[in-house]
Short mmCIF file of C-alpha atoms and ligand atoms in Angstrom, two decimals:
data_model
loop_
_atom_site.label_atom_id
_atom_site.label_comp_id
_atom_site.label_asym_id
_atom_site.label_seq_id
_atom_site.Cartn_x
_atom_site.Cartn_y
_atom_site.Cartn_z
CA UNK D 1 139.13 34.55 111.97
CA UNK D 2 135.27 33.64 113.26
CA UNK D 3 133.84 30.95 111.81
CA UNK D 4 129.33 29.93 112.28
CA UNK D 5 128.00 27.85 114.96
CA UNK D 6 127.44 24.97 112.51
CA UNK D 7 130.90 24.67 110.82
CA UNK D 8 132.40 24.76 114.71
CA UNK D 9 130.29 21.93 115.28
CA UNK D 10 131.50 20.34 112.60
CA UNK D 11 134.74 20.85 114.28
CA UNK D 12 133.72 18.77 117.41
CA UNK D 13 132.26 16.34 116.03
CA UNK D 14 135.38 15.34 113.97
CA UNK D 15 136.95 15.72 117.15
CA UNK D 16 134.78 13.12 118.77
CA UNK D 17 133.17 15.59 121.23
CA UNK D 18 129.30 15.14 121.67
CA UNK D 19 127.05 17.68 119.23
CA UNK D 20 123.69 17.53 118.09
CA UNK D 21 123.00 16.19 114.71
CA UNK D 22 121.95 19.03 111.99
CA UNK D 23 121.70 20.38 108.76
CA UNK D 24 122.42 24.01 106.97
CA UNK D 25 120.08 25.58 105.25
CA UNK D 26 119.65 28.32 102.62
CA UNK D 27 116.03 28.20 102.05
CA UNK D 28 112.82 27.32 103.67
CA UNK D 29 112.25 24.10 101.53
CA UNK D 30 115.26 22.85 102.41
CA UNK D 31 114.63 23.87 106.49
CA UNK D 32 111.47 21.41 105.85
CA UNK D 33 113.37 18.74 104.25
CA UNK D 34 115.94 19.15 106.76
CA UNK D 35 113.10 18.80 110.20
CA UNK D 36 111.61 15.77 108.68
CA UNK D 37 115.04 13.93 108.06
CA UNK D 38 116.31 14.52 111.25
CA UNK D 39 113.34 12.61 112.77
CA UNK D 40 112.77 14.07 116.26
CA UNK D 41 109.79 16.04 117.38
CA UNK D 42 111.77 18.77 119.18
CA UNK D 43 114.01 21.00 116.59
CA UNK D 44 115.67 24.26 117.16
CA UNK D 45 116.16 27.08 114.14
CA UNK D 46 119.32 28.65 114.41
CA UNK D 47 120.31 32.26 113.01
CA UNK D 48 123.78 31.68 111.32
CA UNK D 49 125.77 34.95 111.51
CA UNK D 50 128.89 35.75 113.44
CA UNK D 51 127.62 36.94 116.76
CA UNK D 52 125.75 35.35 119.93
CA UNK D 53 123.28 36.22 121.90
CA UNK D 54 120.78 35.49 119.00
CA UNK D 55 118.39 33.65 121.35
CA UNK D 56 117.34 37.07 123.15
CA UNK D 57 117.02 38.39 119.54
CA UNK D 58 115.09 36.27 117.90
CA UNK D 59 117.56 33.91 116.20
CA UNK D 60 116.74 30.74 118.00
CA UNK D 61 113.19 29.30 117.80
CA UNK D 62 112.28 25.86 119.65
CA UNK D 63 109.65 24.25 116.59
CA UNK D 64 107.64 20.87 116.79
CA UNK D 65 107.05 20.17 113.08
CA UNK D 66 107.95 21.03 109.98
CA UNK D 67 105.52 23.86 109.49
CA UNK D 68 106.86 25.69 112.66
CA UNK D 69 110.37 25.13 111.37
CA UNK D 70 109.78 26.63 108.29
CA UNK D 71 107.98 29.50 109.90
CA UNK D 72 110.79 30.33 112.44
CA UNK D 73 113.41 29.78 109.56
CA UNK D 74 110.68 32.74 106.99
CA UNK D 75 110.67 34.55 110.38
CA UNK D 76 115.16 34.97 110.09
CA UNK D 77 116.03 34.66 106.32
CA UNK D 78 117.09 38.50 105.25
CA UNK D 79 116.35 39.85 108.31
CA UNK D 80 119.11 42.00 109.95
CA UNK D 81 119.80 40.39 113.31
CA UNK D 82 120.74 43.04 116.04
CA UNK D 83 122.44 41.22 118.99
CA UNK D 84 124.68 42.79 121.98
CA UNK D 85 127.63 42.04 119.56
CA UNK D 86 126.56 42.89 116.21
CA UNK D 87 126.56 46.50 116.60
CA UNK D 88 123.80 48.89 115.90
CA UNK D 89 123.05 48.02 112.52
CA UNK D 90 122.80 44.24 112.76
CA UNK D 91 124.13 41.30 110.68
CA UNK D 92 121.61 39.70 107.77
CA UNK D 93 121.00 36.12 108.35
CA UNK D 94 121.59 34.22 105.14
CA UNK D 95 121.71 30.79 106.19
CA UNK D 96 120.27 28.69 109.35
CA UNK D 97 121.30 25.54 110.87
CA UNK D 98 118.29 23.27 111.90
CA UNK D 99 119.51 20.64 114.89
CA UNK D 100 117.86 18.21 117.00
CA UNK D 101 117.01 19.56 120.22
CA UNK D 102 117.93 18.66 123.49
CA UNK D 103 115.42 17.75 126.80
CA UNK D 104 118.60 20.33 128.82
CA UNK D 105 119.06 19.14 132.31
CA UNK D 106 121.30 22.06 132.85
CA UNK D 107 123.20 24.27 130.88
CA UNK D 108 126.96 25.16 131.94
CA UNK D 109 129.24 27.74 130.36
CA UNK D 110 132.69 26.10 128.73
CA UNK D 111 135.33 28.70 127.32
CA UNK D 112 139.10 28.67 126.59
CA UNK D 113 141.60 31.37 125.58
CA UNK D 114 145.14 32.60 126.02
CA UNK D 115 146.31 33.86 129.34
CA UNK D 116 148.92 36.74 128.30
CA UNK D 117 149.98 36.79 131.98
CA UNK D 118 150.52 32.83 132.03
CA UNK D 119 151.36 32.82 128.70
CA UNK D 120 149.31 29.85 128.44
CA UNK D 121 145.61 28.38 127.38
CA UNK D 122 143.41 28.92 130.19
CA UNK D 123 139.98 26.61 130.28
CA UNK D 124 137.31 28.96 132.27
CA UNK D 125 134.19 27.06 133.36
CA UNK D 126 130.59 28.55 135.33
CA UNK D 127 127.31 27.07 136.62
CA UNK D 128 125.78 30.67 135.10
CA UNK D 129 125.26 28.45 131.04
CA UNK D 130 123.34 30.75 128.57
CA UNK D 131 124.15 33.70 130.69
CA UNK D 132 127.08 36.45 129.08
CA UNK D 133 130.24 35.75 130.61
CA UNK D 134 131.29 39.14 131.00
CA UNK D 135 128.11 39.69 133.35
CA UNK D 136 128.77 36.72 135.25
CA UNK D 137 132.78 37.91 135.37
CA UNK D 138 131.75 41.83 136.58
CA UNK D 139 129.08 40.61 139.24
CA UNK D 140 129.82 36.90 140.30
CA UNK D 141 133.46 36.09 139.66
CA UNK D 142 133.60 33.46 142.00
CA UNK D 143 131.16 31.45 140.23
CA UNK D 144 133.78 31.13 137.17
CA UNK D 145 136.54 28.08 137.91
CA UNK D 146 139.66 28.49 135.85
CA UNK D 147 142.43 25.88 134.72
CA UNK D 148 145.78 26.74 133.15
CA UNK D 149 147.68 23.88 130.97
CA UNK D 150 150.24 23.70 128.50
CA UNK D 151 149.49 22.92 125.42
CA UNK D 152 152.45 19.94 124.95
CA UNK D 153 150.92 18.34 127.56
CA UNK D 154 146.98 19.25 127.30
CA UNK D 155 144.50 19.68 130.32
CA UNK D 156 145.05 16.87 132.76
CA UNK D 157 141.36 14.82 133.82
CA UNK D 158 142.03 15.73 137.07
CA UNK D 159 141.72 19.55 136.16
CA UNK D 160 138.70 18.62 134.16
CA UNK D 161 137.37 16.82 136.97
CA UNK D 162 137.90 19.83 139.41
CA UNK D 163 136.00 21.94 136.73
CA UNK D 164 133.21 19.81 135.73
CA UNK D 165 132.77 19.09 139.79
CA UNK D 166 132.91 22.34 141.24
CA UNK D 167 130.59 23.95 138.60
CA UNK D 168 128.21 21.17 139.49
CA UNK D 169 128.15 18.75 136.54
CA UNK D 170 126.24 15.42 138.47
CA UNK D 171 128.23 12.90 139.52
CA UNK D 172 127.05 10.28 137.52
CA UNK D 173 127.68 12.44 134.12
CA UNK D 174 131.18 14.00 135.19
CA UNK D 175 133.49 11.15 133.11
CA UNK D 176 131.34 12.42 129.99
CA UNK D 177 132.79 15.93 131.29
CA UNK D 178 135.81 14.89 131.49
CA UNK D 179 136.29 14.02 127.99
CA UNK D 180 134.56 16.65 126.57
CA UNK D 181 136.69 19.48 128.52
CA UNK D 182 139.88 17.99 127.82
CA UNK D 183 138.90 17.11 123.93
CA UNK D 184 137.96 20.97 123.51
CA UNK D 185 141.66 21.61 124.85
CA UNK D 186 143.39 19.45 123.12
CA UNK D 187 141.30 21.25 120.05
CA UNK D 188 142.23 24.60 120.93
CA UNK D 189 145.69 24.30 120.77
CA UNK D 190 145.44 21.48 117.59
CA UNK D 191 144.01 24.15 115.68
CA UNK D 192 145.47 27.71 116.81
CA UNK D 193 142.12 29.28 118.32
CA UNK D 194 142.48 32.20 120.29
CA UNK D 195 138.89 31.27 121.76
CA UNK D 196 136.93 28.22 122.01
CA UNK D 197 133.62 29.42 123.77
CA UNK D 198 131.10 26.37 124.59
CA UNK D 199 127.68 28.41 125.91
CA UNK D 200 125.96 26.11 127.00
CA UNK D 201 127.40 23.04 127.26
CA UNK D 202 124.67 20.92 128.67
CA UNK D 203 123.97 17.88 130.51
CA UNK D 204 120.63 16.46 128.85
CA UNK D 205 117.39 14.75 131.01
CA UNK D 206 118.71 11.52 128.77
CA UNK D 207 122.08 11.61 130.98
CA UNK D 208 124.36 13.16 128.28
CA UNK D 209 126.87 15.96 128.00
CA UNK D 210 126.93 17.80 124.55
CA UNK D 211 127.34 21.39 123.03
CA UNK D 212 124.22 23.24 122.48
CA UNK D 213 126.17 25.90 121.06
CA UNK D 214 130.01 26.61 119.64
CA UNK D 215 131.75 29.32 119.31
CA UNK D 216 135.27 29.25 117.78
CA UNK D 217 137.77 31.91 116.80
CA UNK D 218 141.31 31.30 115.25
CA UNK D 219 144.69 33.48 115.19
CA UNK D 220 144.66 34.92 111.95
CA UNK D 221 148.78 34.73 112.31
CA UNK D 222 148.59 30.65 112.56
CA UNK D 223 145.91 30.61 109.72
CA UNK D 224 148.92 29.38 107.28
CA UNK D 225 149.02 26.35 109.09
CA UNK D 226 145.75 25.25 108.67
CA UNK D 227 144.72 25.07 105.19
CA UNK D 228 141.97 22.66 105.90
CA UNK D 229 140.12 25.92 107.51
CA UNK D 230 140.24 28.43 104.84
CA UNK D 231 137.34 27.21 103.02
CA UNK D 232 135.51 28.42 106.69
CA UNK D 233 136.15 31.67 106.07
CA UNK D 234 132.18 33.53 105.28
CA UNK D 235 133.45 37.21 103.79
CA UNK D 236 129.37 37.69 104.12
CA UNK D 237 130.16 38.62 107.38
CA UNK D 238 133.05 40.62 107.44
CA UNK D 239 133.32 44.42 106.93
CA UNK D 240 134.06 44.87 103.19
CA UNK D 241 137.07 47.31 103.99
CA UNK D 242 138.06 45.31 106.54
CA UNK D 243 138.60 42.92 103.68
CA UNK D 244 140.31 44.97 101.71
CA UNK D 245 142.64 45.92 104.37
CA UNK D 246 143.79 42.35 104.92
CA UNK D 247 144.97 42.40 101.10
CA UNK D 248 147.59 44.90 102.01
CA UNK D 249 148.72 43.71 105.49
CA UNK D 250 147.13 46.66 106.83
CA UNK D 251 145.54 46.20 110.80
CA UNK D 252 142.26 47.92 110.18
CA UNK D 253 139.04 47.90 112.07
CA UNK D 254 135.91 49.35 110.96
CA UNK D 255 134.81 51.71 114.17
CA UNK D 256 131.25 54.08 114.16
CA UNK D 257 133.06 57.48 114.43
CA UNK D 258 133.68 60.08 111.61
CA UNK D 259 137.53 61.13 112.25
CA UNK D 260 139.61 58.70 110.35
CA UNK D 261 142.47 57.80 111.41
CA UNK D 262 145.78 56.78 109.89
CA UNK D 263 148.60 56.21 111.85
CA UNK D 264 152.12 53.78 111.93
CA UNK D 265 152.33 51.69 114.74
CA UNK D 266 148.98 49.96 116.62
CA UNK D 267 150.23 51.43 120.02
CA UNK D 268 150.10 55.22 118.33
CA UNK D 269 147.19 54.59 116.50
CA UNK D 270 145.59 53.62 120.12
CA UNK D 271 146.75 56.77 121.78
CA UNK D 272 145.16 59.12 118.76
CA UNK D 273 141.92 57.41 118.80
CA UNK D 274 142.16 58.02 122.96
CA UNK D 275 143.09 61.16 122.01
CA UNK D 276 140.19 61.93 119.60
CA UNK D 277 138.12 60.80 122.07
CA UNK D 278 139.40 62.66 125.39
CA UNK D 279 138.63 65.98 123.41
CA UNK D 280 135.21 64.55 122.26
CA UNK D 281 135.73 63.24 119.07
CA UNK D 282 134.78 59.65 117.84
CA UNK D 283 137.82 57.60 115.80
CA UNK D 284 136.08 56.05 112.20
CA UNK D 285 138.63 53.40 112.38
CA UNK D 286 141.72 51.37 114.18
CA UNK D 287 144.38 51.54 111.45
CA UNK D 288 148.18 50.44 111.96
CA UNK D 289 149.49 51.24 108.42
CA UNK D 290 153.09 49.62 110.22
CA UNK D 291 156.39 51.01 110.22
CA UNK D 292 157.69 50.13 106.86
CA UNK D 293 154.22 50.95 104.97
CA UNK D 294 154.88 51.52 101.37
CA UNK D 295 152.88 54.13 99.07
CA UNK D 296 151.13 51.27 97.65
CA UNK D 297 149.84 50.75 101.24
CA UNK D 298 149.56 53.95 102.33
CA UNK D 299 147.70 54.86 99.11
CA UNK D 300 145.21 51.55 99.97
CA UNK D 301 144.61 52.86 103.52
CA UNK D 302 143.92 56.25 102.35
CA UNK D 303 141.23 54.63 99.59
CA UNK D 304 139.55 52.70 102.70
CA UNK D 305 139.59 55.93 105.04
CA UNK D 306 137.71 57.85 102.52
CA UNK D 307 135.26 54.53 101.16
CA UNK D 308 133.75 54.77 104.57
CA UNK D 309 130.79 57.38 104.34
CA UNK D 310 131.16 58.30 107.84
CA UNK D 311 134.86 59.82 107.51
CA UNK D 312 134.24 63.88 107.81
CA UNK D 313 137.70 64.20 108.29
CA UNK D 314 141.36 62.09 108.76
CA UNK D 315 143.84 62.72 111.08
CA UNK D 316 147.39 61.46 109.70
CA UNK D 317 149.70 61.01 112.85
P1 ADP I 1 123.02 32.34 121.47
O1 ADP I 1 124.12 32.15 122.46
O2 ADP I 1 123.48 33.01 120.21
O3 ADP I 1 121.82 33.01 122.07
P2 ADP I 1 122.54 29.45 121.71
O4 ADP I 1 122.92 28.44 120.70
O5 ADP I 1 123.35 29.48 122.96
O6 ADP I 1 122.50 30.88 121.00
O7 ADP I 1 121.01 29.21 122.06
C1 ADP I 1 120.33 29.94 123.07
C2 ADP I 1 119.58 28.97 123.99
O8 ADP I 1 118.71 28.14 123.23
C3 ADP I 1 120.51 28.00 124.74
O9 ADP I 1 121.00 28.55 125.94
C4 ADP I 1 119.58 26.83 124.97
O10 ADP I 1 118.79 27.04 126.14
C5 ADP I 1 118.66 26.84 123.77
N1 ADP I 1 119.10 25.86 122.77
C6 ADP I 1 120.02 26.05 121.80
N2 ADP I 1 120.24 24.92 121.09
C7 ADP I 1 119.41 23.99 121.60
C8 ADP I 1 119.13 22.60 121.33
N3 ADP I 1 119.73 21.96 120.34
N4 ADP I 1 118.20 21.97 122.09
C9 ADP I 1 117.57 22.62 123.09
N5 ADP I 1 117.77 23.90 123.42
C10 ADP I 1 118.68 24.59 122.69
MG1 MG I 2 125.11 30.61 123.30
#
């Protein structure tokens, strides 16, 4: 499950990790309302949908009163953000989050997930903040530090300290590192994430350390764990079939091909749509109807396949 920006902020802050102050916003008066209470010259508009890279697109203004905030905030609401992960057709920003902004020293890149191989968190930290971590990854791989650590016993301060040290967080703020990296573990494991992506984390001209931006994902499989995070959940931004696939236990993903596929088992149904594919096809969909699908389910899959406008045809396998 993704949740916004803001409401992983939120998440910090009750977690006692440094985040700007802010408010969420629906409509322009309440943008203005929110740029005068927050009483510093320097505010940034933020685009609140479920993707990044919103600053190249147009989803993150810099404004210096409450005019320009309203105009950057006009400038978003309804429009159809297209980002390198929304996909072609964009994702309609509905809300924005209005924060003070930050005099950024430098800007650092912060991100956890689960090592399959280690079968463990890993913490991943780069000097390349605000850049795509995949680029950095194909092209400069040395310049991303990694720490493994169990989640009983949490990242140790010394592994933080290697981190926030060797991607060149100043001496003088590297305790403030310290307890930010090993707060956003302890986090990530608290609350089930299978990614907690901090880009940038920044060290500020005023010698702090805090989040600029948040990213958090959690394991849909723990979600019964953690009531306190349903209420996170935005269906604005999820695929409406995707939806309706979760209310039968079906593992369905809305793909840009017209061959729909419906198939038992998620390693089969990866083979067909590599299959489709290898003789020049494009797969509509991921579906794993699983191996004791009933009709009911079948019969719901079947109603997605053929909801999606671009199905021409659906291979059963
Ligand atoms: P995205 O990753 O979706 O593009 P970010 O929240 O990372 O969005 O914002 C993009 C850039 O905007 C950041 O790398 C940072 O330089 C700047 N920025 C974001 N929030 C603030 C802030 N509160 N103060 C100052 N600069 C900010
Ligand atoms: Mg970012």
């Amino acid at each position: 499950m993704k949740i916004h920006e803001y409401q992983a902020k939120e998440l910090l802050r009750a977690a006692g990790l440094a985040v700007p102050q802010g408010r969420y916003c629906s409509t322009s008066a309440e943008v203005k309302a929110a740029y005068d209470e927050l009483e510093t010259e320097l505010c940034v508009v933020k685009a609140q949908i479920h993707a990044g890279g919103r600053g190249k697109a147009g989803g993150v203004k810099l404004v210096r009163s409450a005019a320009e905030a309203e105009e950057a905030a006009d400038s978003m609401f309804g429009v159809k953000l297209i980002t390198h992960q929304t996909g072609p057709e964009g994702q309609e920003v509905r809300r924005v989050w209005v924060e003070e902004g930050s005099a950024i020293a430098s800007e650092y890149y912060i991100g956890i997930v689960v090592d399959r191989e280690t079968q463990e968190p890993v913490m991943m930290a780069s000097s390349e903040g605000g850049m795509e971590i995949e680029t950095v990854a194909a092209e400069t791989p040395e310049l991303i530090l990694k720490a493994g650590y169990s989640p009983d016993a949490g990242l140790n301060e010394a592994e933080a300290r290697r981190l926030a040290a060797g991607i060149g967080v100043p001496e003088a703020l590297l305790d403030q590192a310290v307890v930010f990296l090993v707060g956003l573990a302890k986090l990530f494991c608290e609350k089930d994430c299978s990614l907690a992506e901090i880009n940038p984390l920044a060290t500020t001209e005023g010698g702090g350390v805090i989040a600029l931006d948040a990213k958090i994902n959690f394991d849909s499989n723990a979600l019964f764990r953690h009531e306190e995070l349903s209420p996170l959940r935005d269906l604005d931004e999820e695929d409406a079939k995707e939806i309706e696939a979760s209310r039968f236990d079906l593992n369905y993903i809305a793909l840009d091909g017209s061959i729909g596929c419906m198939v038992n088992g998620a390693g089969l149904a990866m083979a067909s749509m590599d299959v489709i594919q290898l003789h020049g096809g494009s797969p509509a969909n991921f579906l794993d109807v699983g191996g004791g699908a009933t009709k009911e389910n079948v019969t719901a899959a079947f109603r997605i396949l053929l909801s999606d406008e671009k199905v021409k045809a659906v291979l059963v396998n």
